PDB file of C-alpha atoms in Angstrom:
ATOM      1  CA  UNK A1416      96.554 148.837  60.370  1.00 51.00           C
ATOM      2  CA  UNK A1417      94.010 149.401  63.153  1.00 52.00           C
ATOM      3  CA  UNK A1418      96.197 151.936  64.958  1.00 53.00           C
ATOM      4  CA  UNK A1419      96.104 154.560  62.169  1.00 62.00           C
ATOM      5  CA  UNK A1420      92.354 155.319  62.448  1.00 58.00           C
ATOM      6  CA  UNK A1421      92.751 155.802  66.204  1.00 59.00           C
ATOM      7  CA  UNK A1422      95.582 158.274  65.640  1.00 63.00           C
ATOM      8  CA  UNK A1423      93.345 160.168  63.208  1.00 62.00           C
ATOM      9  CA  UNK A1424      90.485 160.101  65.743  1.00 58.00           C
ATOM     10  CA  UNK A1425      92.740 161.563  68.424  1.00 60.00           C
ATOM     11  CA  UNK A1426      93.851 164.372  66.089  1.00 61.00           C
ATOM     12  CA  UNK A1427      90.265 165.187  65.118  1.00 58.00           C
ATOM     13  CA  UNK A1428      89.171 165.269  68.751  1.00 56.00           C
ATOM     14  CA  UNK A1429      92.062 167.525  69.695  1.00 58.00           C
ATOM     15  CA  UNK A1430      90.962 170.035  67.013  1.00 59.00           C
ATOM     16  CA  UNK A1431      87.187 169.700  67.529  1.00 54.00           C
ATOM     17  CA  UNK A1432      85.592 172.867  68.890  1.00 54.00           C
ATOM     18  CA  UNK A1433      81.863 172.077  68.773  1.00 50.00           C
ATOM     19  CA  UNK A1434      81.530 169.503  71.594  1.00 47.00           C
ATOM     20  CA  UNK A1435      79.816 171.746  74.161  1.00 47.00           C
ATOM     21  CA  UNK A1436      80.897 173.929  77.016  1.00 44.00           C
ATOM     22  CA  UNK A1437      84.587 174.412  77.665  1.00 44.00           C
ATOM     23  CA  UNK A1438      84.547 172.210  80.791  1.00 43.00           C
ATOM     24  CA  UNK A1439      82.587 169.336  79.305  1.00 50.00           C
ATOM     25  CA  UNK A1440      84.528 169.726  76.088  1.00 52.00           C
ATOM     26  CA  UNK A1441      87.825 169.462  77.908  1.00 54.00           C
ATOM     27  CA  UNK A1442      86.651 166.484  79.992  1.00 52.00           C
ATOM     28  CA  UNK A1443      85.083 164.638  77.035  1.00 57.00           C
ATOM     29  CA  UNK A1444      88.034 165.288  74.743  1.00 64.00           C
ATOM     30  CA  UNK A1445      90.541 164.273  77.422  1.00 68.00           C
ATOM     31  CA  UNK A1446      88.520 161.139  78.218  1.00 67.00           C
ATOM     32  CA  UNK A1447      88.259 160.072  74.584  1.00 67.00           C
ATOM     33  CA  UNK A1448      91.896 160.897  73.878  1.00 72.00           C
ATOM     34  CA  UNK A1449      92.895 158.877  76.953  1.00 75.00           C
ATOM     35  CA  UNK A1450      90.831 155.917  75.756  1.00 75.00           C
ATOM     36  CA  UNK A1451      92.268 156.273  72.257  1.00 75.00           C
ATOM     37  CA  UNK A1452      95.775 156.236  73.751  1.00 79.00           C
ATOM     38  CA  UNK A1453      94.975 153.081  75.726  1.00 82.00           C
ATOM     39  CA  UNK A1454      93.526 151.445  72.610  1.00 81.00           C
ATOM     40  CA  UNK A1455      96.552 152.528  70.567  1.00 81.00           C
ATOM     41  CA  UNK A1456      98.888 150.937  73.102  1.00 84.00           C
ATOM     42  CA  UNK A1457      96.865 147.719  73.339  1.00 84.00           C
ATOM     43  CA  UNK A1458      96.560 147.398  69.576  1.00 85.00           C
ATOM     44  CA  UNK A1459     100.267 148.015  69.118  1.00 87.00           C
ATOM     45  CA  UNK A1460     101.012 145.247  71.640  1.00 89.00           C
ATOM     46  CA  UNK A1461      98.548 142.972  69.844  1.00 89.00           C
ATOM     47  CA  UNK A1462     100.181 143.630  66.476  1.00 90.00           C
ATOM     48  CA  UNK A1463     103.634 143.000  67.973  1.00 90.00           C
ATOM     49  CA  UNK A1464     102.395 139.721  69.476  1.00 91.00           C
ATOM     50  CA  UNK A1465     100.868 138.691  66.156  1.00 92.00           C
ATOM     51  CA  UNK A1466     104.144 139.471  64.381  1.00 91.00           C
ATOM     52  CA  UNK A1467     106.156 137.451  66.939  1.00 93.00           C
ATOM     53  CA  UNK A1468     103.735 134.540  66.612  1.00 90.00           C
ATOM     54  CA  UNK A1469     103.959 134.598  62.803  1.00 91.00           C
ATOM     55  CA  UNK A1470     107.768 134.713  62.977  1.00 93.00           C
ATOM     56  CA  UNK A1471     107.805 131.846  65.477  1.00 89.00           C
ATOM     57  CA  UNK A1472     105.466 129.731  63.323  1.00 90.00           C
ATOM     58  CA  UNK A1473     107.614 130.367  60.241  1.00 92.00           C
ATOM     59  CA  UNK A1474     110.738 129.342  62.159  1.00 90.00           C
ATOM     60  CA  UNK A1475     108.984 126.200  63.450  1.00 85.00           C
ATOM     61  CA  UNK A1476     107.908 125.243  59.920  1.00 85.00           C
ATOM     62  CA  UNK A1477     111.414 125.807  58.549  1.00 89.00           C
ATOM     63  CA  UNK A1478     113.016 123.865  61.413  1.00 88.00           C
ATOM     64  CA  UNK A1479     110.627 120.949  60.915  1.00 89.00           C
ATOM     65  CA  UNK A1480     111.274 120.926  57.183  1.00 88.00           C
ATOM     66  CA  UNK A1481     115.054 120.907  57.650  1.00 91.00           C
ATOM     67  CA  UNK A1482     115.043 118.301  60.436  1.00 90.00           C
ATOM     68  CA  UNK A1483     112.221 116.214  58.922  1.00 94.00           C
ATOM     69  CA  UNK A1484     110.253 116.290  62.158  1.00 96.00           C
ATOM     70  CA  UNK A1485     106.715 117.092  63.185  1.00 95.00           C
ATOM     71  CA  UNK A1486     104.852 117.734  66.398  1.00 95.00           C
ATOM     72  CA  UNK A1487     101.359 116.970  67.580  1.00 94.00           C
ATOM     73  CA  UNK A1488      99.103 117.459  70.572  1.00 94.00           C
ATOM     74  CA  UNK A1489      96.102 115.435  71.727  1.00 94.00           C
ATOM     75  CA  UNK A1490      93.785 117.478  73.964  1.00 94.00           C
ATOM     76  CA  UNK A1491      92.287 114.818  76.231  1.00 94.00           C
ATOM     77  CA  UNK A1492      89.638 117.144  77.631  1.00 94.00           C
ATOM     78  CA  UNK A1493      88.248 118.364  74.299  1.00 91.00           C
ATOM     79  CA  UNK A1494      89.243 115.205  72.397  1.00 88.00           C
ATOM     80  CA  UNK A1495      90.915 117.279  69.683  1.00 90.00           C
ATOM     81  CA  UNK A1496      94.125 116.665  67.802  1.00 89.00           C
ATOM     82  CA  UNK A1497      96.511 119.314  66.526  1.00 90.00           C
ATOM     83  CA  UNK A1498      99.313 118.618  64.049  1.00 92.00           C
ATOM     84  CA  UNK A1499     102.104 120.891  62.933  1.00 92.00           C
ATOM     85  CA  UNK A1500     102.869 121.269  59.235  1.00 92.00           C
ATOM     86  CA  UNK A1501     105.818 118.903  59.660  1.00 95.00           C
ATOM     87  CA  UNK A1502     103.522 116.117  60.838  1.00 94.00           C
ATOM     88  CA  UNK A1503     101.299 116.578  57.799  1.00 93.00           C
ATOM     89  CA  UNK A1504     104.405 116.512  55.574  1.00 94.00           C
ATOM     90  CA  UNK A1505     105.716 113.270  57.086  1.00 96.00           C
ATOM     91  CA  UNK A1506     102.319 111.616  56.628  1.00 96.00           C
ATOM     92  CA  UNK A1507     101.916 113.055  53.105  1.00 94.00           C
ATOM     93  CA  UNK A1508      98.468 114.281  54.165  1.00 92.00           C
ATOM     94  CA  UNK A1509      96.754 117.465  53.033  1.00 87.00           C
ATOM     95  CA  UNK A1510      96.146 119.635  56.129  1.00 84.00           C
ATOM     96  CA  UNK A1511      92.904 120.936  54.600  1.00 81.00           C
ATOM     97  CA  UNK A1512      91.413 117.486  53.996  1.00 73.00           C
ATOM     98  CA  UNK A1513      88.227 116.615  55.874  1.00 60.00           C
ATOM     99  CA  UNK A1514      89.701 113.193  56.591  1.00 56.00           C
ATOM    100  CA  UNK A1515      92.300 114.747  58.895  1.00 51.00           C
ATOM    101  CA  UNK A1516      89.836 116.538  61.157  1.00 55.00           C
ATOM    102  CA  UNK A1517      89.572 115.525  64.820  1.00 61.00           C
ATOM    103  CA  UNK A1518      89.449 111.719  65.198  1.00 65.00           C
ATOM    104  CA  UNK A1519      90.354 111.350  61.530  1.00 74.00           C
ATOM    105  CA  UNK A1520      93.917 112.352  62.393  1.00 77.00           C
ATOM    106  CA  UNK A1521      94.380 109.340  64.622  1.00 82.00           C
ATOM    107  CA  UNK A1522      92.574 106.859  62.378  1.00 86.00           C
ATOM    108  CA  UNK A1523      94.475 107.875  59.233  1.00 87.00           C
ATOM    109  CA  UNK A1524      97.789 108.088  61.056  1.00 91.00           C
ATOM    110  CA  UNK A1525      97.408 104.612  62.580  1.00 93.00           C
ATOM    111  CA  UNK A1526      96.700 103.210  59.120  1.00 94.00           C
ATOM    112  CA  UNK A1527     100.183 104.407  58.070  1.00 96.00           C
ATOM    113  CA  UNK A1528     101.929 102.164  60.609  1.00 97.00           C
ATOM    114  CA  UNK A1529     102.824  98.638  59.577  1.00 96.00           C
ATOM    115  CA  UNK A1530     100.081  96.285  60.687  1.00 95.00           C
ATOM    116  CA  UNK A1531     102.388  94.421  63.053  1.00 95.00           C
ATOM    117  CA  UNK A1532     103.382  97.732  64.753  1.00 95.00           C
ATOM    118  CA  UNK A1533      99.908  99.241  65.184  1.00 96.00           C
ATOM    119  CA  UNK A1534      98.980  97.494  68.413  1.00 95.00           C
ATOM    120  CA  UNK A1535     102.279  98.591  69.978  1.00 97.00           C
ATOM    121  CA  UNK A1536     101.775 102.241  69.026  1.00 95.00           C
ATOM    122  CA  UNK A1537      98.107 102.172  70.140  1.00 95.00           C
ATOM    123  CA  UNK A1538      99.039 100.633  73.504  1.00 97.00           C
ATOM    124  CA  UNK A1539     101.883 103.096  74.035  1.00 97.00           C
ATOM    125  CA  UNK A1540      99.575 106.035  73.308  1.00 96.00           C
ATOM    126  CA  UNK A1541      96.814 104.678  75.604  1.00 96.00           C
ATOM    127  CA  UNK A1542      99.307 104.041  78.427  1.00 98.00           C
ATOM    128  CA  UNK A1543     100.617 107.579  78.013  1.00 98.00           C
ATOM    129  CA  UNK A1544      97.091 109.025  78.000  1.00 97.00           C
ATOM    130  CA  UNK A1545      95.787 106.935  80.908  1.00 96.00           C
ATOM    131  CA  UNK A1546      98.876 106.367  83.083  1.00 97.00           C
ATOM    132  CA  UNK A1547     101.254 109.132  82.022  1.00 97.00           C
ATOM    133  CA  UNK A1548     103.867 106.688  80.732  1.00 98.00           C
ATOM    134  CA  UNK A1549     106.037 108.354  78.066  1.00 98.00           C
ATOM    135  CA  UNK A1550     106.969 106.394  74.959  1.00 98.00           C
ATOM    136  CA  UNK A1551     109.686 106.402  72.340  1.00 98.00           C
ATOM    137  CA  UNK A1552     109.176 103.976  69.451  1.00 98.00           C
ATOM    138  CA  UNK A1553     110.647 103.245  66.036  1.00 97.00           C
ATOM    139  CA  UNK A1554     108.162 101.788  63.585  1.00 96.00           C
ATOM    140  CA  UNK A1555     107.663 100.960  59.925  1.00 97.00           C
ATOM    141  CA  UNK A1556     105.472 103.531  58.257  1.00 97.00           C
ATOM    142  CA  UNK A1557     103.842 103.998  54.841  1.00 97.00           C
ATOM    143  CA  UNK A1558     102.798 107.569  54.022  1.00 96.00           C
ATOM    144  CA  UNK A1559      99.587 108.646  52.333  1.00 93.00           C
ATOM    145  CA  UNK A1560     101.516 108.691  49.041  1.00 96.00           C
ATOM    146  CA  UNK A1561     102.956 105.219  49.532  1.00 97.00           C
ATOM    147  CA  UNK A1562     106.489 106.143  50.662  1.00 96.00           C
ATOM    148  CA  UNK A1563     107.935 103.470  52.979  1.00 97.00           C
ATOM    149  CA  UNK A1564     109.761 104.907  55.973  1.00 96.00           C
ATOM    150  CA  UNK A1565     111.071 104.052  59.375  1.00 97.00           C
ATOM    151  CA  UNK A1566     109.857 106.704  61.779  1.00 96.00           C
ATOM    152  CA  UNK A1567     110.559 107.508  65.382  1.00 97.00           C
ATOM    153  CA  UNK A1568     107.622 108.731  67.444  1.00 97.00           C
ATOM    154  CA  UNK A1569     107.504 109.908  71.020  1.00 97.00           C
ATOM    155  CA  UNK A1570     104.727 110.866  73.383  1.00 97.00           C
ATOM    156  CA  UNK A1571     104.616 112.542  76.776  1.00 98.00           C
ATOM    157  CA  UNK A1572     101.686 113.308  79.058  1.00 98.00           C
ATOM    158  CA  UNK A1573     100.899 116.852  80.174  1.00 98.00           C
ATOM    159  CA  UNK A1574      99.570 116.961  83.723  1.00 97.00           C
ATOM    160  CA  UNK A1575      97.424 119.651  85.335  1.00 97.00           C
ATOM    161  CA  UNK A1576      95.915 119.337  88.815  1.00 96.00           C
ATOM    162  CA  UNK A1577      96.966 115.690  89.098  1.00 95.00           C
ATOM    163  CA  UNK A1578      95.312 114.594  85.867  1.00 97.00           C
ATOM    164  CA  UNK A1579      96.440 114.147  82.295  1.00 98.00           C
ATOM    165  CA  UNK A1580      94.991 116.875  80.111  1.00 98.00           C
ATOM    166  CA  UNK A1581      97.099 116.492  76.965  1.00 97.00           C
ATOM    167  CA  UNK A1582      99.641 114.307  75.249  1.00 97.00           C
ATOM    168  CA  UNK A1583     102.429 116.014  73.323  1.00 97.00           C
ATOM    169  CA  UNK A1584     104.322 114.068  70.740  1.00 96.00           C
ATOM    170  CA  UNK A1585     106.896 114.127  68.015  1.00 96.00           C
ATOM    171  CA  UNK A1586     107.385 112.192  64.797  1.00 96.00           C
ATOM    172  CA  UNK A1587     110.544 112.033  62.705  1.00 95.00           C
TER     173      UNK A1587
END
């Protein structure tokens, strides 16, 4: 979409005859055409990357739907949570709801676990976040729409420069 105007610009510049003297015209036209070529190449790579990312996200969503799984990431530095569509589906939460933004993810998710399992899941997550201890738990779970499930959840610390920067997890 962005590449087409640059192709047109290059063609116009190649035909333009009123830029100035022959030397400056040749230099300016060559310079601009060279920059347009670089931009064309970069934009084409960007569009290819965007297409690959969209295809990958679609495959992830389909895989999660078929396997009834979801993934999540807690960014310990920024204190931000990210959920995949599968995680929202399992919880029966609307991904656009204000109640699922940032710390709301954790609060609402914990409320889905059976009361007698909450302290275990909270401790496992804290130990993973603070000590790097992975966890793998099966717990009783009631979704936002009241469906009663048994879920399996896992968590694993992500280390960078000898400190935990994220926790990646899975729910199924």
